[in-house]
Amino acid sequence: MIQHIVLFGITKETSTEDLMQARNQLHALVGKIPGLVSLKADVDMGIDGNCRLGLVAHLTDRSALDVFSKDPDHLAVADYISGFRTSIAIIDYEVPD
C-alpha cells in the first residue's frame, strides 16, 4: 500500500467555495482511478501559516501511483487547483496493508 500526502499553499484571495470545490473534485476520483483505494481531502481550520488544502490518499502499489499521476481525471483536478495554488509538497511512501 502506498500513502500519498499532498499539502497545497493557496493564494489568500481564494474563496472557501473554490477550496470546497477542489475537495469535492478530489473525493470524486475514488472509484474512477484503478488502484486508488481511498482519498481524504479537506480545508485547513484557518491556522495562520498552515497550508490551506491537503489530502491523504491510499493506493494499492507503486504502479497504481504511476497510473494515478497520469490519469486525465486527476490531471483535470490538479489543473483546477493550479489556478490558485502557490506551492505544493508531496510525499509518497509504503505502509503495511
PDB file of C-alpha atoms in Angstrom:
ATOM      1  CA  MET A   1       0.000   0.000   0.000  1.00  0.00           C
ATOM      2  CA  ILE A   2       1.238   3.487  -0.876  1.00  0.00           C
ATOM      3  CA  GLN A   3       0.309   6.535   1.185  1.00  0.00           C
ATOM      4  CA  HIS A   4       0.291   9.729  -0.884  1.00  0.00           C
ATOM      5  CA  ILE A   5       0.181  13.020   1.052  1.00  0.00           C
ATOM      6  CA  VAL A   6      -0.128  16.416  -0.607  1.00  0.00           C
ATOM      7  CA  LEU A   7      -0.203  19.863   1.011  1.00  0.00           C
ATOM      8  CA  PHE A   8      -1.137  22.921  -1.023  1.00  0.00           C
ATOM      9  CA  GLY A   9      -0.232  26.527  -0.373  1.00  0.00           C
ATOM     10  CA  ILE A  10      -3.136  28.624  -1.635  1.00  0.00           C
ATOM     11  CA  THR A  11      -3.469  32.302  -2.520  1.00  0.00           C
ATOM     12  CA  LYS A  12      -5.094  34.438   0.170  1.00  0.00           C
ATOM     13  CA  GLU A  13      -7.723  35.566  -2.331  1.00  0.00           C
ATOM     14  CA  THR A  14      -9.014  32.032  -2.920  1.00  0.00           C
ATOM     15  CA  SER A  15     -12.535  31.569  -1.607  1.00  0.00           C
ATOM     16  CA  THR A  16     -13.649  28.780   0.675  1.00  0.00           C
ATOM     17  CA  GLU A  17     -16.082  27.802  -2.076  1.00  0.00           C
ATOM     18  CA  ASP A  18     -13.197  27.222  -4.516  1.00  0.00           C
ATOM     19  CA  LEU A  19     -11.393  25.131  -1.902  1.00  0.00           C
ATOM     20  CA  MET A  20     -14.521  23.075  -1.213  1.00  0.00           C
ATOM     21  CA  GLN A  21     -14.962  22.548  -4.952  1.00  0.00           C
ATOM     22  CA  ALA A  22     -11.376  21.262  -5.133  1.00  0.00           C
ATOM     23  CA  ARG A  23     -12.035  18.972  -2.169  1.00  0.00           C
ATOM     24  CA  ASN A  24     -15.174  17.594  -3.795  1.00  0.00           C
ATOM     25  CA  GLN A  25     -13.390  17.022  -7.100  1.00  0.00           C
ATOM     26  CA  LEU A  26     -10.615  15.158  -5.288  1.00  0.00           C
ATOM     27  CA  HIS A  27     -13.101  12.943  -3.417  1.00  0.00           C
ATOM     28  CA  ALA A  28     -14.842  12.146  -6.714  1.00  0.00           C
ATOM     29  CA  LEU A  29     -11.657  10.477  -8.013  1.00  0.00           C
ATOM     30  CA  VAL A  30     -12.224   7.444  -5.772  1.00  0.00           C
ATOM     31  CA  GLY A  31     -13.824   4.713  -7.873  1.00  0.00           C
ATOM     32  CA  LYS A  32     -12.699   6.327 -11.133  1.00  0.00           C
ATOM     33  CA  ILE A  33      -8.982   5.586 -10.979  1.00  0.00           C
ATOM     34  CA  PRO A  34      -7.816   1.964 -10.761  1.00  0.00           C
ATOM     35  CA  GLY A  35      -5.772   1.290  -7.622  1.00  0.00           C
ATOM     36  CA  LEU A  36      -6.946   4.398  -5.759  1.00  0.00           C
ATOM     37  CA  VAL A  37      -8.312   2.812  -2.590  1.00  0.00           C
ATOM     38  CA  SER A  38      -9.200   5.965  -0.666  1.00  0.00           C
ATOM     39  CA  LEU A  39      -8.673   9.704  -0.703  1.00  0.00           C
ATOM     40  CA  LYS A  40      -9.492  12.188   2.032  1.00  0.00           C
ATOM     41  CA  ALA A  41      -9.042  15.891   1.360  1.00  0.00           C
ATOM     42  CA  ASP A  42     -10.052  18.924   3.347  1.00  0.00           C
ATOM     43  CA  VAL A  43      -9.553  22.593   4.023  1.00  0.00           C
ATOM     44  CA  ASP A  44      -7.417  23.787   6.953  1.00  0.00           C
ATOM     45  CA  MET A  45      -9.108  25.049  10.105  1.00  0.00           C
ATOM     46  CA  GLY A  46      -7.729  28.535   9.443  1.00  0.00           C
ATOM     47  CA  ILE A  47      -4.494  28.433  11.421  1.00  0.00           C
ATOM     48  CA  ASP A  48      -2.049  31.129  10.230  1.00  0.00           C
ATOM     49  CA  GLY A  49       0.965  29.719   8.442  1.00  0.00           C
ATOM     50  CA  ASN A  50      -0.664  26.370   7.620  1.00  0.00           C
ATOM     51  CA  CYS A  51      -1.310  25.088   4.128  1.00  0.00           C
ATOM     52  CA  ARG A  52      -4.962  25.657   3.268  1.00  0.00           C
ATOM     53  CA  LEU A  53      -5.722  22.380   1.478  1.00  0.00           C
ATOM     54  CA  GLY A  54      -4.374  18.891   1.969  1.00  0.00           C
ATOM     55  CA  LEU A  55      -5.052  15.296   1.074  1.00  0.00           C
ATOM     56  CA  VAL A  56      -4.115  11.782   2.067  1.00  0.00           C
ATOM     57  CA  ALA A  57      -4.649   9.027  -0.491  1.00  0.00           C
ATOM     58  CA  HIS A  58      -4.036   5.294  -0.347  1.00  0.00           C
ATOM     59  CA  LEU A  59      -3.127   3.388  -3.474  1.00  0.00           C
ATOM     60  CA  THR A  60      -2.609  -0.338  -3.871  1.00  0.00           C
ATOM     61  CA  ASP A  61       1.012  -0.183  -5.038  1.00  0.00           C
ATOM     62  CA  ARG A  62       3.653   1.791  -6.935  1.00  0.00           C
ATOM     63  CA  SER A  63       2.148   1.002 -10.318  1.00  0.00           C
ATOM     64  CA  ALA A  64      -1.222   2.369  -9.115  1.00  0.00           C
ATOM     65  CA  LEU A  65       0.567   5.572  -8.063  1.00  0.00           C
ATOM     66  CA  ASP A  66       2.044   5.824 -11.563  1.00  0.00           C
ATOM     67  CA  VAL A  67      -1.418   5.353 -13.116  1.00  0.00           C
ATOM     68  CA  PHE A  68      -2.912   7.916 -10.716  1.00  0.00           C
ATOM     69  CA  SER A  69      -0.271  10.523 -11.533  1.00  0.00           C
ATOM     70  CA  LYS A  70      -1.082  10.359 -15.271  1.00  0.00           C
ATOM     71  CA  ASP A  71      -4.839   9.859 -15.068  1.00  0.00           C
ATOM     72  CA  PRO A  72      -6.827  12.500 -17.026  1.00  0.00           C
ATOM     73  CA  ASP A  73      -9.397  12.975 -14.219  1.00  0.00           C
ATOM     74  CA  HIS A  74      -6.600  13.527 -11.685  1.00  0.00           C
ATOM     75  CA  LEU A  75      -4.811  15.910 -14.040  1.00  0.00           C
ATOM     76  CA  ALA A  76      -8.043  17.903 -14.526  1.00  0.00           C
ATOM     77  CA  VAL A  77      -8.375  18.401 -10.750  1.00  0.00           C
ATOM     78  CA  ALA A  78      -4.686  19.281 -10.497  1.00  0.00           C
ATOM     79  CA  ASP A  79      -5.179  21.859 -13.250  1.00  0.00           C
ATOM     80  CA  TYR A  80      -8.159  23.383 -11.389  1.00  0.00           C
ATOM     81  CA  ILE A  81      -6.117  23.662  -8.175  1.00  0.00           C
ATOM     82  CA  SER A  82      -3.127  25.119 -10.022  1.00  0.00           C
ATOM     83  CA  GLY A  83      -5.261  28.195 -10.724  1.00  0.00           C
ATOM     84  CA  PHE A  84      -4.923  29.241  -7.067  1.00  0.00           C
ATOM     85  CA  ARG A  85      -2.013  27.173  -5.769  1.00  0.00           C
ATOM     86  CA  THR A  86       1.132  28.943  -4.605  1.00  0.00           C
ATOM     87  CA  SER A  87       3.087  25.866  -3.515  1.00  0.00           C
ATOM     88  CA  ILE A  88       2.849  22.115  -3.244  1.00  0.00           C
ATOM     89  CA  ALA A  89       4.574  19.499  -1.069  1.00  0.00           C
ATOM     90  CA  ILE A  90       4.204  15.791  -1.814  1.00  0.00           C
ATOM     91  CA  ILE A  91       5.427  12.675  -0.070  1.00  0.00           C
ATOM     92  CA  ASP A  92       4.764   9.064  -1.094  1.00  0.00           C
ATOM     93  CA  TYR A  93       5.769   6.067   0.992  1.00  0.00           C
ATOM     94  CA  GLU A  94       4.892   2.439   1.559  1.00  0.00           C
ATOM     95  CA  VAL A  95       2.724   1.457   4.509  1.00  0.00           C
ATOM     96  CA  PRO A  96       1.826  -2.037   5.677  1.00  0.00           C
ATOM     97  CA  ASP A  97      -1.511  -3.335   4.347  1.00  0.00           C
TER      98      ASP A  97
END
